[in-house]
Structure formats: C-alpha cells, structure tokens
Short mmCIF file of C-alpha atoms in Angstrom, two decimals:
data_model
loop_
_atom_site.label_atom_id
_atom_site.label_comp_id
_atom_site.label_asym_id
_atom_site.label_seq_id
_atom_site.Cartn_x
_atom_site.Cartn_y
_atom_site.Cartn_z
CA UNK A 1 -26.41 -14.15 8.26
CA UNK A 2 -22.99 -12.66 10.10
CA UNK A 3 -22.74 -9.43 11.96
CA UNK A 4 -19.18 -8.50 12.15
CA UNK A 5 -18.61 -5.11 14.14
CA UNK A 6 -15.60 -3.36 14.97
CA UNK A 7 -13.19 -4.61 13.11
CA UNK A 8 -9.54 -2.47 12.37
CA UNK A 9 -7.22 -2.39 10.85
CA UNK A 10 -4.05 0.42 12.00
CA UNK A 11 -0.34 1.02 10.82
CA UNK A 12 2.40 3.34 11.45
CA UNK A 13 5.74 3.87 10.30
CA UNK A 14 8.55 6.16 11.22
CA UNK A 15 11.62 7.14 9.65
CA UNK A 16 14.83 6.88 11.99
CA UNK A 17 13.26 7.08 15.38
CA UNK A 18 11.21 4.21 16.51
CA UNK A 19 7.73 3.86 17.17
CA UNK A 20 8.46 3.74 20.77
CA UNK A 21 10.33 7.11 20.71
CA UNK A 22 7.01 8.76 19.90
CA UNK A 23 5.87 9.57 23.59
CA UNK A 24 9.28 10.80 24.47
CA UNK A 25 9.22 13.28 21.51
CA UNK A 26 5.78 14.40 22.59
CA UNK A 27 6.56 15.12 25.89
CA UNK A 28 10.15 16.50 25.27
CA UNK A 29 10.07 18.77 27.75
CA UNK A 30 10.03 15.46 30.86
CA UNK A 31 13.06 14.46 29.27
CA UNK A 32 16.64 14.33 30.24
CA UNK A 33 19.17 16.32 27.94
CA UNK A 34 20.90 13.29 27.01
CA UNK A 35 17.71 11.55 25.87
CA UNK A 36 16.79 14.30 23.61
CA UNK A 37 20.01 14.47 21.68
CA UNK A 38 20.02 10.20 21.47
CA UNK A 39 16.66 10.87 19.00
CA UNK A 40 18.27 13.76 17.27
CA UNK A 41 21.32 11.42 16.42
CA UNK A 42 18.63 8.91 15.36
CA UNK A 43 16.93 11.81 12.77
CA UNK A 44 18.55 11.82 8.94
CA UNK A 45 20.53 14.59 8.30
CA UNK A 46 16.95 14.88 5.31
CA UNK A 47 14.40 14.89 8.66
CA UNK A 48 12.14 12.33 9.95
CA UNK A 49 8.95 11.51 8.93
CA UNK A 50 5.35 9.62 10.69
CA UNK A 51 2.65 7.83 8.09
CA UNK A 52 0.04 6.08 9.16
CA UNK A 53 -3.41 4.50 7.92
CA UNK A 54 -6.16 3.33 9.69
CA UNK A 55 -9.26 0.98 8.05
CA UNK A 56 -11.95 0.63 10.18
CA UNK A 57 -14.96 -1.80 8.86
CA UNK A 58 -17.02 -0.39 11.93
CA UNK A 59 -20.41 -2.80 10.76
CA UNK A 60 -20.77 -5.30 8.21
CA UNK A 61 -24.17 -7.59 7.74
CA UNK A 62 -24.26 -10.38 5.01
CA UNK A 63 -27.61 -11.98 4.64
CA UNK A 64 -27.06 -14.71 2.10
CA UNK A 65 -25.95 -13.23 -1.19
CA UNK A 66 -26.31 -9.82 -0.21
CA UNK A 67 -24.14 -7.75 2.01
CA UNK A 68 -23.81 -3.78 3.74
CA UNK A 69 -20.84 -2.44 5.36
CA UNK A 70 -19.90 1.33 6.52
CA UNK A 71 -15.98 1.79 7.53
CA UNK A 72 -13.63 4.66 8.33
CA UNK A 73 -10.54 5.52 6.41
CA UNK A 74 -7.82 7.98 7.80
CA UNK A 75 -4.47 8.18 6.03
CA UNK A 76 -1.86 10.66 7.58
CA UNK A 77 1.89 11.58 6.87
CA UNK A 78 4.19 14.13 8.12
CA UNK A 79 7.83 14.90 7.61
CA UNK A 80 10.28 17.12 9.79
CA UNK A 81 13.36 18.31 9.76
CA UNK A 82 15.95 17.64 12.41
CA UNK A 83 16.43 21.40 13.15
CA UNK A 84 12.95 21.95 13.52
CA UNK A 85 13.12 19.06 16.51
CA UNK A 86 16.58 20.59 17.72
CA UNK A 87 14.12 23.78 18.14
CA UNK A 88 11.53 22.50 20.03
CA UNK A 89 14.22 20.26 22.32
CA UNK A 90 16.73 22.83 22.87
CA UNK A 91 15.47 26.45 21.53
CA UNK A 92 17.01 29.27 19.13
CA UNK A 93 20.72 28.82 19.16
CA UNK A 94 21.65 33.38 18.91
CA UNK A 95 23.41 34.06 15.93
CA UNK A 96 22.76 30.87 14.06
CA UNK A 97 21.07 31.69 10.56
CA UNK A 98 21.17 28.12 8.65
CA UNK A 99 17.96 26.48 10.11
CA UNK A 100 16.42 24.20 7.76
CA UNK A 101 12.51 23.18 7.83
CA UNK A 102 11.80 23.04 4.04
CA UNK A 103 10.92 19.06 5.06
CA UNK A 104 8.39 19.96 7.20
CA UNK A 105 4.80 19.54 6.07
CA UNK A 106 2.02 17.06 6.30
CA UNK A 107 -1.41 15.55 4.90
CA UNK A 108 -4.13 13.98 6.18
CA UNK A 109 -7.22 12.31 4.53
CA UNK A 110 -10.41 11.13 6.62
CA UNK A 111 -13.52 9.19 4.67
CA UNK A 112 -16.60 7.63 5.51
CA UNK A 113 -16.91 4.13 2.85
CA UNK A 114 -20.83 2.99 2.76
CA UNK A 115 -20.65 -0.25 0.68
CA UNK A 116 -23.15 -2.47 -1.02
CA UNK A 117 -22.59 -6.01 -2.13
CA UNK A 118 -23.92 -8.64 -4.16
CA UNK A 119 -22.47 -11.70 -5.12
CA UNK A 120 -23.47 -15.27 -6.69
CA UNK A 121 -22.70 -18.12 -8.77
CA UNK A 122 -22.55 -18.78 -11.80
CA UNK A 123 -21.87 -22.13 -13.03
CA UNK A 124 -18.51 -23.55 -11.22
CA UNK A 125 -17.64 -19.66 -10.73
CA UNK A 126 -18.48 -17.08 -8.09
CA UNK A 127 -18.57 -13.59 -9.07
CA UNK A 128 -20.00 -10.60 -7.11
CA UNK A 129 -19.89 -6.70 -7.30
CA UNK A 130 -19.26 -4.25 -4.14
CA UNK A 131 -20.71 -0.66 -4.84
CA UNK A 132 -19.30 2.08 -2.91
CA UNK A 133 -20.27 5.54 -1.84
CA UNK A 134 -17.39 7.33 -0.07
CA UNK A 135 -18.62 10.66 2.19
CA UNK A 136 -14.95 12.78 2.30
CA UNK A 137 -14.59 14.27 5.73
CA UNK A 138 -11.49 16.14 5.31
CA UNK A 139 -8.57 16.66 2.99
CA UNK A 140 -5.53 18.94 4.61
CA UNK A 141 -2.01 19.90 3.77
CA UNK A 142 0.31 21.76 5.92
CA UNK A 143 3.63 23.48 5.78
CA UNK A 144 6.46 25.38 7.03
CA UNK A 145 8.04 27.95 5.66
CA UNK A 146 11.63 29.10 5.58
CA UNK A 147 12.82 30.89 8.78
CA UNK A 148 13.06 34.29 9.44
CA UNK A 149 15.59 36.00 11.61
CA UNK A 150 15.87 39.09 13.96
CA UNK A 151 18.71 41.42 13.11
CA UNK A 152 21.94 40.16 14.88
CA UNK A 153 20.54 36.93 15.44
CA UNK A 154 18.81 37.52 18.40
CA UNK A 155 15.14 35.66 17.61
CA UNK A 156 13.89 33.19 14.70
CA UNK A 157 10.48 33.21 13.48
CA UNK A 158 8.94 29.83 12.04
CA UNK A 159 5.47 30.53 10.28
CA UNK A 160 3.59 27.11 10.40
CA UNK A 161 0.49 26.98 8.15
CA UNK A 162 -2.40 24.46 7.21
CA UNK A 163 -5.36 24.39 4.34
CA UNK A 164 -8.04 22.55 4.44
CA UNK A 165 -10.96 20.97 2.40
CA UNK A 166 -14.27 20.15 4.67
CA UNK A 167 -15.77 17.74 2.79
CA UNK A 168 -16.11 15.54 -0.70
CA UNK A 169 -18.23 12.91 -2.12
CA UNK A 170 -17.44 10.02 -4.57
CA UNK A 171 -18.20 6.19 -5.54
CA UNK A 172 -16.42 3.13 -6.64
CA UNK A 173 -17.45 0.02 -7.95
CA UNK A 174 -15.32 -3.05 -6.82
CA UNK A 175 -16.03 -6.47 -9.51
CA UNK A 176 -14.55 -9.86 -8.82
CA UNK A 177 -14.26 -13.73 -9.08
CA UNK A 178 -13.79 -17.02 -7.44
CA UNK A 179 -13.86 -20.39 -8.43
CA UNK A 180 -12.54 -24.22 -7.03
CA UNK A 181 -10.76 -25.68 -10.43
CA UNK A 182 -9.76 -28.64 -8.47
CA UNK A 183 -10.54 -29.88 -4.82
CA UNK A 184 -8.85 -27.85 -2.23
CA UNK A 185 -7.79 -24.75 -4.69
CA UNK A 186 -9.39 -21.75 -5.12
CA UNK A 187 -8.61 -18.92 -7.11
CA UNK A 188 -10.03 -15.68 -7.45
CA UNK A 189 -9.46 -12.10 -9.18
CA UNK A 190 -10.70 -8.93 -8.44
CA UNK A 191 -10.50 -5.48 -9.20
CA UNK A 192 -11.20 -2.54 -7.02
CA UNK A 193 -12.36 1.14 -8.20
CA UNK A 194 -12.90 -0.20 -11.53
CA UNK A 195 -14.62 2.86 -12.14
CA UNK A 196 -14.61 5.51 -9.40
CA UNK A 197 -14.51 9.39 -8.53
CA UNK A 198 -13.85 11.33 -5.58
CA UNK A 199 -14.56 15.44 -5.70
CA UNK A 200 -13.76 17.54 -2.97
CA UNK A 201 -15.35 21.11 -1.78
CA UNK A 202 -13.83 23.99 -3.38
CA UNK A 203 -14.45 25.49 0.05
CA UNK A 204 -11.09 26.30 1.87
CA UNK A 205 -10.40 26.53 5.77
CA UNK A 206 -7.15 27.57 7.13
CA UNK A 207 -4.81 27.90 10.10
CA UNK A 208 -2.07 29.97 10.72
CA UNK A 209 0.67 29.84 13.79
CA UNK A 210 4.44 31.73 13.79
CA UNK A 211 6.55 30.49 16.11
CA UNK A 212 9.88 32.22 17.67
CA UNK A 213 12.02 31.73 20.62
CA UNK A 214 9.73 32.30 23.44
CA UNK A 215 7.66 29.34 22.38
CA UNK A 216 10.16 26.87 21.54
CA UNK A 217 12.18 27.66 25.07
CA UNK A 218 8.75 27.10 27.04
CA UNK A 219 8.60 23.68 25.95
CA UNK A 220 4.73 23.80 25.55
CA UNK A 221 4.02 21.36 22.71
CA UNK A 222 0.42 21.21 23.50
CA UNK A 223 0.31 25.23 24.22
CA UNK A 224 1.69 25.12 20.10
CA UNK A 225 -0.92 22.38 19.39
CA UNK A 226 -4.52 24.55 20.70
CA UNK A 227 -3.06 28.04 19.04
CA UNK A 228 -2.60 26.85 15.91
CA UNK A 229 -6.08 24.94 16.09
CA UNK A 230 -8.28 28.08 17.77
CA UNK A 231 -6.25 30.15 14.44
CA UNK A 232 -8.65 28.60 11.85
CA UNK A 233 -10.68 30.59 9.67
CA UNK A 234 -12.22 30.09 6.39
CA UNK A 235 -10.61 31.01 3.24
CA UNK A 236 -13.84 30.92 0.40
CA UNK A 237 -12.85 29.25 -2.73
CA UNK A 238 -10.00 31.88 -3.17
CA UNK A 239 -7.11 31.67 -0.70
CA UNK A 240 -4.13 34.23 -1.01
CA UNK A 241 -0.63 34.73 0.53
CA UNK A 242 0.87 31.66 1.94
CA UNK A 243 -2.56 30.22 2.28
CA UNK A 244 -2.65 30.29 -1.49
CA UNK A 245 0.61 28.67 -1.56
CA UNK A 246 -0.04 25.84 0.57
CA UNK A 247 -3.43 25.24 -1.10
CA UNK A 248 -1.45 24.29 -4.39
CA UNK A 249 -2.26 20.49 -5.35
CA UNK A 250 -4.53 20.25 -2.14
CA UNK A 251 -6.78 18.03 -4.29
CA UNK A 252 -4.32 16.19 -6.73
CA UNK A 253 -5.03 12.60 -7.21
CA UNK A 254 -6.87 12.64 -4.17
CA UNK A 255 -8.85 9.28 -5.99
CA UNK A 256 -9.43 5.75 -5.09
CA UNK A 257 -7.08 3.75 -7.60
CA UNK A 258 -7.83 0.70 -9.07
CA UNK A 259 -6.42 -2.11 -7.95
CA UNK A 260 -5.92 -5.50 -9.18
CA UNK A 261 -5.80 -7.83 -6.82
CA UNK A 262 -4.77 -11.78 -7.83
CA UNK A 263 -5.22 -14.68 -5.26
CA UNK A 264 -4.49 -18.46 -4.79
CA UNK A 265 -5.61 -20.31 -1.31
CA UNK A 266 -4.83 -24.30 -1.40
CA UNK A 267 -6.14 -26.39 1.77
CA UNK A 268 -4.28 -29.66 2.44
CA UNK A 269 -5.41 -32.67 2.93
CA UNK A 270 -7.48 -32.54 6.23
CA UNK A 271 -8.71 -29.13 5.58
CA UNK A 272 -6.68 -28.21 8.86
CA UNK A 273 -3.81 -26.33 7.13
CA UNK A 274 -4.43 -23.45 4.50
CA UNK A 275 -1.62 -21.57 2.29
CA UNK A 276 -2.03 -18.82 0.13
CA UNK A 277 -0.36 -16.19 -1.96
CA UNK A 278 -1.85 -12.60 -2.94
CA UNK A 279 -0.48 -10.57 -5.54
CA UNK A 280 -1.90 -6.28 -5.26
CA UNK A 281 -1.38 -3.31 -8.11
CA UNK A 282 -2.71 -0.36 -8.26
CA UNK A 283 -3.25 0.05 -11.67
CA UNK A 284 -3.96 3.91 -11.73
CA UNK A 285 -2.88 6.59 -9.29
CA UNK A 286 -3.95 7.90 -6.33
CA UNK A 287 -3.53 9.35 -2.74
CA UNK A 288 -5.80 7.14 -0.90
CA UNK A 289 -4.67 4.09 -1.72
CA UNK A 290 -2.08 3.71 1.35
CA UNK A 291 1.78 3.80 0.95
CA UNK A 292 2.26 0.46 -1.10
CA UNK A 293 1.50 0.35 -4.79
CA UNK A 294 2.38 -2.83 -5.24
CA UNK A 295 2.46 -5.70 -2.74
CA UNK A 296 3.40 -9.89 -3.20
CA UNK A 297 2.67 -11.97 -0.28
CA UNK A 298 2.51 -15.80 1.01
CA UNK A 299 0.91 -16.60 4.23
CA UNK A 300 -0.25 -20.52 6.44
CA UNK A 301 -3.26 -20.31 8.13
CA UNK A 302 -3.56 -23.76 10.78
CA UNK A 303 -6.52 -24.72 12.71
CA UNK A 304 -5.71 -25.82 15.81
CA UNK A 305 -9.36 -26.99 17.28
CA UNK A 306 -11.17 -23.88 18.62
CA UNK A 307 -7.66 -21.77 17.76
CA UNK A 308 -6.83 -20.33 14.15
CA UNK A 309 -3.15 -19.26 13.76
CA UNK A 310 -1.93 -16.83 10.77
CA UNK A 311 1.58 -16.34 9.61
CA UNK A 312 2.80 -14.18 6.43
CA UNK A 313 5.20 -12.67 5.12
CA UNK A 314 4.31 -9.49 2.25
CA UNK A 315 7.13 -7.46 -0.09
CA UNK A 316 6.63 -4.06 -2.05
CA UNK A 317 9.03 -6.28 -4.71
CA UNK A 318 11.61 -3.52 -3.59
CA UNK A 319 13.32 -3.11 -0.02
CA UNK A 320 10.15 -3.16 2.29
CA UNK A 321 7.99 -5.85 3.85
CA UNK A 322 5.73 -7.22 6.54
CA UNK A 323 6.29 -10.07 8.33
CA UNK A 324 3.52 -10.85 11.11
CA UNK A 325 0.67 -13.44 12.16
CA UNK A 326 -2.76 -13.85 13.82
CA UNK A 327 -5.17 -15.57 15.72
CA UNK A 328 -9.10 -16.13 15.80
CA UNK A 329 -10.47 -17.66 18.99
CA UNK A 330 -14.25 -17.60 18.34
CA UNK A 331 -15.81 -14.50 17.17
CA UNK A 332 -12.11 -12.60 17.86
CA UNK A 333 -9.63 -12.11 15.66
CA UNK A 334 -6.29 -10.65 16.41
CA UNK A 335 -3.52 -9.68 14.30
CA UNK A 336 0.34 -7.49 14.57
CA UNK A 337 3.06 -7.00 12.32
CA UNK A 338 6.32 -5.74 11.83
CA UNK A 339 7.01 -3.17 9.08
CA UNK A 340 10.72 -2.32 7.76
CA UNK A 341 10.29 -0.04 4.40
CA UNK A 342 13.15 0.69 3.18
CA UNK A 343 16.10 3.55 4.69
CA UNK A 344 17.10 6.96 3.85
CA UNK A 345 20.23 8.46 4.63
CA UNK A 346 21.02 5.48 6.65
CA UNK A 347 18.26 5.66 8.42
CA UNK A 348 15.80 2.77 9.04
CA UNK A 349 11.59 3.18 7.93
CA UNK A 350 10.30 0.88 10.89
CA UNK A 351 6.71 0.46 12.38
CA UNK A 352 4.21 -1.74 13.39
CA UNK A 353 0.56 -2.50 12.08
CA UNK A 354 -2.41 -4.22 14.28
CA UNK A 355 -5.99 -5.17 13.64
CA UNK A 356 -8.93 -6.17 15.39
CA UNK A 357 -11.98 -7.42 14.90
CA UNK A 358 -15.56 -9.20 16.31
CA UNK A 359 -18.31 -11.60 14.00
CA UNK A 360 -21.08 -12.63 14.99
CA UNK A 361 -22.58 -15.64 13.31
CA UNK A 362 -25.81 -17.42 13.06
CA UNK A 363 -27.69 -19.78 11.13
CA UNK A 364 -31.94 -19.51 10.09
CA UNK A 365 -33.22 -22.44 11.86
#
C-alpha cells in the first residue's frame, strides 16, 4: 500500500505586473509615489488581470488494485482596469468624468473531489476506472459597474457587487489504459469526465459595497475588503437590480470537461533516464477545467541514486508555455515553473506554478 498526503499543486498568472508586484499593490498605501505610478505604466491601457488554480490531493491510499483519494480544487480570476488602480493609488481626480472599470469583475470556484479507483490487467494491457463525486463549495461572480459622478465633478461613486452560489453536487467517471508494447515503452490513454455533471444551488447570496472619494483617499484596502464581506445577504432563488444582473450566467458551463489525455514514457537503457511526451484536450467545455484547453509537452526524468530530477517543457500549441523541473528526495517531491501565456496590449501574461507533495510507502511482509 502507499499513503501519499499533502500533495499540491498551485499557479498564478498576472497580466502586465509581475507576480512580485502583488504585495506592493496590496499594501499601496506603504508605497512611494514613484513606485505606484512604475505598476500603473506596467497595466494595459485594457486593465490587468490575476488567475490562479490550486489542486490539492490532500490524502490518497492505494491498497493493491484499489485506490481512495479526497482533494481540493479552487480556480480564481479577476480583471481590473487601470483607472480603477489609479483610484485606489492616487484618489478621485475633481472634474474628471471618463473613468473606466467595465474590466473589472471576477470568479471564483471552490470543490471538494472524493475519488474512487480501480484498476487491473488485462492481458498485456492495464486499464482502470476513477469514479468521482465532486461536493461544490462555492461558485461567485463579481462586478463593477460604470461610475457615477457628483454634479461639477466634485465625488465619484463606484458600486462594487458580488453573487454567489453556496453549494453544488456532481460526479465524473475518469476510464483509461496502459500497456508496455516493447521493453522500456509504455503507452497509455485516458479520458477524464467521460460522463459527468455538476449542479449548483439555485440559492443566491450577495454582497454589495459603493465606493467614492473618501474611501479611495484613505488608502484602506483592507477597511474596503471587511465592508464589502460583513454586506452579504441572501438573495432566494430570485435576485433583482444589479444583483440580478450580475447573477446572469453565474452557472454557465460551470462542468468538468472531458479530457483526452495521450501519453508516451520510454526508459533507456539502464532504467536511470526516463523521457516522455503528454498530449491534453478538453474535448467538451467547461469552467473548471483550468485556463489551458489544450496542452503538448516533453519532459527527462534522471535518477541520480537517492535524487530524482524533472525537467519539461509544455505549449498551449499557441503563444504560452511552461518551462520548469523537479525533484523527489525520498518521500518529497518538489516542483516550480515558469509561466509566460501569451500578451495583450503589449503587455506580458507571466506567473509561476509550484507543487508539493509527501508518500508514504510500504510493503505487506
């Protein structure tokens, strides 16, 4: 049997600014003037935007043939516009009527994945089934809407608002198979969320915060952050005014897709030096499947006695990619890449992604 327990798996990306700008734009208000308008230069004229997903195996046990596993799943993204940051860094310019924050809005999706495995072979083939039950834990979009202004320009009002579904339930059923056609090579195929659903609560919760001058000139951003949460109420099954508007396509394709994924490992002579290639589509659509539909990638593993090294490099098969690499040192496994995906505006989509992870093996004496 193996125990393997936690093991992650996080990534973020961020259009213009870097990663490393993040703290800095959190805690604008401990920065120097210069500083703030070196990340506004650094925003596309179109606004900046944050994505990132999180996969968390938290316990898996595989006893043989059979195998359980329970893991988290967060997936996150939210755009901004640059006048919506030149707000909060340098408050309501009077007079100025041509504030733009139609870019601004957000989603978030958080699920609990209970899996159930089985797997065998059959003839010179493996094969094996995974069986899912996914426990939604929240499903949110957010907004802002268009800016109004006090007569001769003296104020600005922002209204900021967020729905949200508490809860869903759903399954998927993951097939695949593996076999050694000659010594060294093994291939396998699989497909994930063959067949799945995913149905969310008709139940609605909202919150609701309007910002104006006074609260972008204190340069609170946490003061901002605990209104709008202590704002939430619930909504029923019916929400109206912008709550209503917000709410639209809350639930679109909010599915697992499925996903074929192709793979080809070859071990060299000595059994020290592993390469393989994996080829990923997602065959349907849907919002949980993280922000690549479609991913190519080629990737040496070496042993190096008690030391496993990774390398790899992945592609969308457009303008993005990963490049990073790994090690295991017993039951630890560590892993970081670099992201680029793409630009806008001239503007560079840049992050990072990093996993961890602990096993636990043993052998019935």
């Amino acid at each position: 049997w193996s125990l393997g327990f936690p093991q992650v798996t996080a990534g973020a990306t961020v259009l213009g600014p870097h990663l490393g700008d993040l703290p800095d734009i959190l805690n604008y208000d401990d920065i120097e003037d210069s500083r703030k308008q070196e990340i506004l230069n650094q925003i596309p004229a179109s606004g900046s935007s944050l994505d990132v997903d999180v996969r968390a195996p938290l316990v898996t046990l595989q006893n043989r043939n059979f195998a359980l596993g329970v893991a988290y799943g967060f997936l996150g993204s939210h755009s901004v516009d640059r006048d919506v940051v030149d707000l909060f860094f340098n408050g309501y310019t009077t007079g100025r009527r041509d504030y733009t924050v139609q870019n601004t809005r957000g989603s978030r999706a958080t699920f609990w994945d209970f899996a159930a495995a089985y797997g065998r072979s059959v003839g010179p083939v493996s094969v094996g089934a995974t069986g899912h039950y996914y426990l939604g834990r929240g499903l949110v979009q957010t907004r802002a809407f268009a800016p109004t202004y006090f007569p001769l320009g003296t104020d600005v009002q922002v209204e900021y608002v967020g729905v949200g579904a508490d809860g869903g339930h759903g399954f998927g059923l993951d097939v695949g198979a593996a076999m050694e056609p000659v010594p060294g090579l093994t291939l396998s195929a699989a497909v994930a969320n063959v067949a799945s659903s995913m149905t969310w609560s008709d139940d609605r919760t909202g919150r609701r915060i309007v910002l104006t001058n006074a609260d972008f000139q204190a340069q609170d951003f946490q003061s901002v952050l605990d209104r709008y949460d202590e704002s939430e109420q619930d909504l029923g099954t019916t929400p109206t005014g912008r709550f209503a508007e917000v709410a639209q396509g809350l639930t679109d394709d909010t599915d697992f897709p499925t996903t074929l994924r192709l793979g080809a490992a070859f071990a060299l002579p000595g059994g020290l030096t592993t390469v393989s290639g994996q080829y990923q589509d997602n065959l349907t659509e849907g919002r949980l499947s993280g922000s690549w539909d479609r991913l190519l990638g080629l990737g040496v593993q070496q042993r190096l006695g008690f030391l496993t090294a990774r390398v790899g490099l992945s592609s969308d098969l457009d303008d993005a990619n990963i490049v990073g690499g790994g090690l295991t040192l017993g039951p630890v496994d560590l892993g970081l890449a670099k992201f680029t995906n793409g630009k806008v505006d001239d503007a560079s989509r840049n992050g990072w992604m990093a996993s961890f992870g602990l096993s636990v093996r043993a052998r019935r004496l």
